[in-house]
PDB file of C-alpha atoms in Angstrom:
ATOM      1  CA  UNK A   1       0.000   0.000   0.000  1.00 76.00           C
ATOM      2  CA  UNK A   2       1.234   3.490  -0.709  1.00 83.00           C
ATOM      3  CA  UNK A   3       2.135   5.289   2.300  1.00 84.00           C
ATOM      4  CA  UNK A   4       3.718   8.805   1.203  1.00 86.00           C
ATOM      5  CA  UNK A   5       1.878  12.298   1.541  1.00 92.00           C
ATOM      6  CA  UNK A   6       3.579  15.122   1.436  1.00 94.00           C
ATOM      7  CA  UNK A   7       1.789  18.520   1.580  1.00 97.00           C
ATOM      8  CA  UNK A   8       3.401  21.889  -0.510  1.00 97.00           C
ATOM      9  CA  UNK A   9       4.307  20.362  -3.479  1.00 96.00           C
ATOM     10  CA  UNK A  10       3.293  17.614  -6.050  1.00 95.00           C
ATOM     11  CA  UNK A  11       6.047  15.424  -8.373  1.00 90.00           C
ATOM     12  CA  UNK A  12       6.320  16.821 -11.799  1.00 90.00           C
ATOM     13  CA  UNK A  13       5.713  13.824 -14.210  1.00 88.00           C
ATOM     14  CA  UNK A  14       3.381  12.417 -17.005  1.00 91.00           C
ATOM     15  CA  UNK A  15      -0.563  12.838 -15.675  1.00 95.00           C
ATOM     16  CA  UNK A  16      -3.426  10.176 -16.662  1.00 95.00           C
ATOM     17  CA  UNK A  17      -6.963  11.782 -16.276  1.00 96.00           C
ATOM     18  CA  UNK A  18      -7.803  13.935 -13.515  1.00 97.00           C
ATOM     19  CA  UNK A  19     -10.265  12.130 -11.627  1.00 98.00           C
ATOM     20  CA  UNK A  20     -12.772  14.986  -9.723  1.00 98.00           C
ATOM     21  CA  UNK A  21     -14.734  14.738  -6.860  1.00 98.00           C
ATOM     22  CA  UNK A  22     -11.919  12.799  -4.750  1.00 98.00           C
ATOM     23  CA  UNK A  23     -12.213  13.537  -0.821  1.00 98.00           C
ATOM     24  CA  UNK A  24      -9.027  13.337   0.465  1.00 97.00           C
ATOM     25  CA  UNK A  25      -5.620  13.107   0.097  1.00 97.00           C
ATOM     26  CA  UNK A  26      -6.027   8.862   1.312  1.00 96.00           C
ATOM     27  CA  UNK A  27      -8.643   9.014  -1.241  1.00 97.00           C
ATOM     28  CA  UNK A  28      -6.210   9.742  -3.918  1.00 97.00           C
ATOM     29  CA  UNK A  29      -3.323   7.810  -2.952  1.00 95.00           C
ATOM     30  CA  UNK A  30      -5.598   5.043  -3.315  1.00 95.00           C
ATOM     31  CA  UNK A  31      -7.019   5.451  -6.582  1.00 95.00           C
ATOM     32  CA  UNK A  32      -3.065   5.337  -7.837  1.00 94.00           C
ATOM     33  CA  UNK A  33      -2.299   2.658  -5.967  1.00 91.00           C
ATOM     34  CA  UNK A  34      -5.257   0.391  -7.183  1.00 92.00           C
ATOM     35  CA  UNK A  35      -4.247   1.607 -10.808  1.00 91.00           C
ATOM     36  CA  UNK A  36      -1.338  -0.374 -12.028  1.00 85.00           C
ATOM     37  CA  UNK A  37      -0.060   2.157 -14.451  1.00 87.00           C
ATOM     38  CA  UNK A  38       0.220   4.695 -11.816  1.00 91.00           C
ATOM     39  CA  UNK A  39       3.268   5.548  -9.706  1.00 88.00           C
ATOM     40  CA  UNK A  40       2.519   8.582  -8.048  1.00 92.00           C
ATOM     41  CA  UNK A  41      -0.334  11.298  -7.106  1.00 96.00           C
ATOM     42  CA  UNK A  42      -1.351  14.971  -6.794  1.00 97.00           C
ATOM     43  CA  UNK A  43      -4.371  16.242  -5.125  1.00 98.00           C
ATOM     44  CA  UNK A  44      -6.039  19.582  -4.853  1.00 98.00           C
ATOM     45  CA  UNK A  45      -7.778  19.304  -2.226  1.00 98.00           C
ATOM     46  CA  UNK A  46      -9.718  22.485  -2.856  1.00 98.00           C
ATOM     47  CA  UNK A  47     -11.107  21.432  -5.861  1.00 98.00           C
ATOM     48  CA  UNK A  48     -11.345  17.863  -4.934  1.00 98.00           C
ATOM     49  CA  UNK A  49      -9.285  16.845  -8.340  1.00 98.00           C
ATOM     50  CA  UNK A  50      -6.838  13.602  -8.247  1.00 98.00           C
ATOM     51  CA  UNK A  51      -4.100  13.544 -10.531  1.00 98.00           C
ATOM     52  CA  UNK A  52      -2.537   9.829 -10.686  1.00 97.00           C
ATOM     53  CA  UNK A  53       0.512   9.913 -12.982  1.00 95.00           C
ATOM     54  CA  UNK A  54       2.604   7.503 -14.811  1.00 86.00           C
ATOM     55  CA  UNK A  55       6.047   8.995 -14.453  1.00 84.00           C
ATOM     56  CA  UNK A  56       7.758  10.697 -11.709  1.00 83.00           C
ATOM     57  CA  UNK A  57      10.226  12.975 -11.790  1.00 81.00           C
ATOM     58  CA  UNK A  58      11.284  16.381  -9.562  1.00 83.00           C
ATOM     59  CA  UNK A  59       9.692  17.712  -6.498  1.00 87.00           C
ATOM     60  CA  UNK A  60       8.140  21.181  -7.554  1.00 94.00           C
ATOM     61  CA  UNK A  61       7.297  22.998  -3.889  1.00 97.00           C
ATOM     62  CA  UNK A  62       2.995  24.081  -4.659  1.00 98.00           C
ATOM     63  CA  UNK A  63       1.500  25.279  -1.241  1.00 98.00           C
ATOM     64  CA  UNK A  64      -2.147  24.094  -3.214  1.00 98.00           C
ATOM     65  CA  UNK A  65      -0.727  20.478  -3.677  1.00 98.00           C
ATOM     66  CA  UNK A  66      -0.526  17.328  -1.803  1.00 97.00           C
ATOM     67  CA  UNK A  67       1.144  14.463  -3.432  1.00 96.00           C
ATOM     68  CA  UNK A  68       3.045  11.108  -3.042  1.00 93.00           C
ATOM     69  CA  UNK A  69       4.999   8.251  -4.732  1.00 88.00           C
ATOM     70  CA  UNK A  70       4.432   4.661  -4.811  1.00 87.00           C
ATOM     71  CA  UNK A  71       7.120   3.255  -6.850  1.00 81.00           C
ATOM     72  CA  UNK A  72       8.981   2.160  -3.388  1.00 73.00           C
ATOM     73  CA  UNK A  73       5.667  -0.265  -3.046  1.00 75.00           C
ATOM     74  CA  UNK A  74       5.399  -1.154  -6.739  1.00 72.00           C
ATOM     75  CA  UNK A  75       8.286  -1.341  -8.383  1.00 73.00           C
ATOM     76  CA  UNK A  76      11.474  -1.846  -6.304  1.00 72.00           C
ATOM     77  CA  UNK A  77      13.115  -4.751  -4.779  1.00 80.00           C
ATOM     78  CA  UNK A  78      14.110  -4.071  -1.131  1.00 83.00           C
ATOM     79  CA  UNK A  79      17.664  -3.874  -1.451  1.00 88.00           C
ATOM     80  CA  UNK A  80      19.374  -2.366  -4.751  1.00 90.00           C
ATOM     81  CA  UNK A  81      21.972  -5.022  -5.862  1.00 93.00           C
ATOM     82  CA  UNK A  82      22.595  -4.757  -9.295  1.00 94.00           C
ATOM     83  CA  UNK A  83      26.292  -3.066 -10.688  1.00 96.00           C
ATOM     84  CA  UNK A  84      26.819  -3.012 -14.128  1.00 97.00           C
ATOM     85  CA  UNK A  85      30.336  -1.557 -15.859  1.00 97.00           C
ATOM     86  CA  UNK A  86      30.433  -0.349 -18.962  1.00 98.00           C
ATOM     87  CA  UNK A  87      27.251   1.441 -19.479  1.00 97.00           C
ATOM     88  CA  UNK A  88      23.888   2.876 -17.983  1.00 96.00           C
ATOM     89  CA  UNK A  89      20.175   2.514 -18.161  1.00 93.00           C
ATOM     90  CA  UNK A  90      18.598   5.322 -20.534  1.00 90.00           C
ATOM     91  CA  UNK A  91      16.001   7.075 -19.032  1.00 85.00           C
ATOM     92  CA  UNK A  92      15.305  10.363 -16.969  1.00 86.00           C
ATOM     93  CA  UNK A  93      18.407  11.125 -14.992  1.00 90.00           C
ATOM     94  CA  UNK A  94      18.712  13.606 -11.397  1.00 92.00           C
ATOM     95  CA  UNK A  95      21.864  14.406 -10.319  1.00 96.00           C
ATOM     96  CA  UNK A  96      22.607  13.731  -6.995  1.00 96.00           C
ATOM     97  CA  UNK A  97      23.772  17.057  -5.081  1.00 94.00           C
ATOM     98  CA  UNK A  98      27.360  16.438  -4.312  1.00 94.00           C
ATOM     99  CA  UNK A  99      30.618  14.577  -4.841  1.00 93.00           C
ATOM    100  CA  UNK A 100      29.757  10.885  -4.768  1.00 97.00           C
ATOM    101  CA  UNK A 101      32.934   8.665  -4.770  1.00 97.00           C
ATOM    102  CA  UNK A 102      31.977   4.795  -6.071  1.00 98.00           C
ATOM    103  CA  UNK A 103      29.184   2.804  -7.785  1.00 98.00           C
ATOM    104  CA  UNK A 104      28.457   1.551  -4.545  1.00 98.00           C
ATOM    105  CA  UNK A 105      27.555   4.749  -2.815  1.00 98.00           C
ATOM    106  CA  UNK A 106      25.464   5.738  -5.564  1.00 98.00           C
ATOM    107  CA  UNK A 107      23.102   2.366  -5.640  1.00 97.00           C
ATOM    108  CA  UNK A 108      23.135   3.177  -1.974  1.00 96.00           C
ATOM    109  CA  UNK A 109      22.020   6.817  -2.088  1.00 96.00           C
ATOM    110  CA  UNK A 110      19.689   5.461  -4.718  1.00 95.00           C
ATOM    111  CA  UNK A 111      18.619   2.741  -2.551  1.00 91.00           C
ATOM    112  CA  UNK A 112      17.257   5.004   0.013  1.00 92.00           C
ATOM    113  CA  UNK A 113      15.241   7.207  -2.274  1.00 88.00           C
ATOM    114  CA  UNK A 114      12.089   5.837  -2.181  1.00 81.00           C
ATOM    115  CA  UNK A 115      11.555   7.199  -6.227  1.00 82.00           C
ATOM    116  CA  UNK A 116      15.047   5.828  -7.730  1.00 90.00           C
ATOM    117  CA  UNK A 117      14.424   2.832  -9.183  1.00 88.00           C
ATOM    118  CA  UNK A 118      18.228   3.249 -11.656  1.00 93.00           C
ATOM    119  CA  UNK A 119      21.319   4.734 -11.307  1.00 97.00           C
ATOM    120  CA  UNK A 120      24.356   5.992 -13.193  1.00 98.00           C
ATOM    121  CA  UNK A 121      27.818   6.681 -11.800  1.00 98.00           C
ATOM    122  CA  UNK A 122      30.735   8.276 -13.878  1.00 98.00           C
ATOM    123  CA  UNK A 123      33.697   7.537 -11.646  1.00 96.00           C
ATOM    124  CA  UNK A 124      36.140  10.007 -13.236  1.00 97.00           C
ATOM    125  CA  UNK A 125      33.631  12.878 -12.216  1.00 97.00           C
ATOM    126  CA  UNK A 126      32.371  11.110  -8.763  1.00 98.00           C
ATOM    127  CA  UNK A 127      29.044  12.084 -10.560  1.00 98.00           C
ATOM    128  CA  UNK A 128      25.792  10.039  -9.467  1.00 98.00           C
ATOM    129  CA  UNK A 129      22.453  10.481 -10.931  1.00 98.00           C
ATOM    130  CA  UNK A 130      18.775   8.796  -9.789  1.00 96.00           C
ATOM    131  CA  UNK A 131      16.647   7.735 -12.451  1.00 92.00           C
ATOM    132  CA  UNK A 132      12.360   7.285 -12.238  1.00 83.00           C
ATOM    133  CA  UNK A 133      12.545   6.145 -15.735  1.00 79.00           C
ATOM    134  CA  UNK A 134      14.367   3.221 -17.166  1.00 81.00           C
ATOM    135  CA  UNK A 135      14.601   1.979 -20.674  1.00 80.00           C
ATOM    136  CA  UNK A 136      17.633   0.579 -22.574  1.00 88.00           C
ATOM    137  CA  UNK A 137      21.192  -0.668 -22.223  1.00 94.00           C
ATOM    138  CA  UNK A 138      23.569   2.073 -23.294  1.00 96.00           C
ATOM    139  CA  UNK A 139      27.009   0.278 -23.718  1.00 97.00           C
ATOM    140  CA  UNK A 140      29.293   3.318 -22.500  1.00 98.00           C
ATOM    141  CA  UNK A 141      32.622   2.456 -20.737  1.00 97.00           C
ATOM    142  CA  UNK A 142      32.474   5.514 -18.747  1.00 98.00           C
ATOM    143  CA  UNK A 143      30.046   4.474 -16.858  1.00 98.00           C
ATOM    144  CA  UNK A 144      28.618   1.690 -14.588  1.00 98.00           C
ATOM    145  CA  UNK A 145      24.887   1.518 -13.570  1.00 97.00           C
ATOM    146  CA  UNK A 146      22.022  -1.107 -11.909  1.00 96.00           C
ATOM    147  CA  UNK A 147      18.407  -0.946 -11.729  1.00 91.00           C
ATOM    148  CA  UNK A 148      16.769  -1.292  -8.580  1.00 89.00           C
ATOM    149  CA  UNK A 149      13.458  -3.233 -10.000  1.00 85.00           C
TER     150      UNK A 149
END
């Protein structure tokens, strides 16, 4: 079950239909969770509108919003695991704030962000990046990478 609200802001990412007439925040996170295609919410609870999305990327801070992820509950495994040299998953890419110094810390980092489900480190620049997205393989020996799904 999805578990997250957080009030002030919503995730920017893909919308399905607004659904209107939606209670409450619980209400919401509900509907996406029930709704396999959906991996996170935004509510106005003025207006009573749910948003369910498909993608999830970037906080945006929105004193009108509530919101909340459940790709921790749908998608992940428990514990990231996978390293891969020589290449990354394609997909949307953060950058993690800060100097990051191995592979290792950055499937950790990304472990405990409940929306990273992929990660990319570039050793030479101690660079780490959180994905929400992932598609394919990029072969790149720059790089090493895992999926946390």
């Amino acid at each position: 079950m999805c578990t997250e609200i957080i009030v002030g802001s919503y995730y920017a990412g893909d919308r399905m239909q607004e659904i209107g007439n939606i209670p409450t925040s619980q209400d919401c996170m509900n509907k996406c969770y029930q709704d396999e295609r959906c991996f996170a919410w935004s509510f106005l609870p003025n207006l009573k509108l749910c948003y369910p999305q498909f993608s999830v990327r970037e906080q945006v801070k929105d004193a009108n919003y509530m919101s909340g992820s459940c790709i921790d509950v749908k998608l992940k495994v428990p514990v990231c695991t996978e390293i891969k040299s020589g290449g990354y998953y394609a997909g949307d890419r953060q950058q993690v704030t800060g100097s990051v110094s191995t592979p290792q810390d950055c499937m950790t980092k990304c472990d405990q962000n409940n929306n990273c489900i992929a990660w990319t480190h570039l050793s030479s620049a101690q660079i780490c990046w959180h994905q929400t997205l992932v598609t394919a393989w990029v072969n790149d020996v720059s790089y090493t990478g895992g999926s946390c799904l």
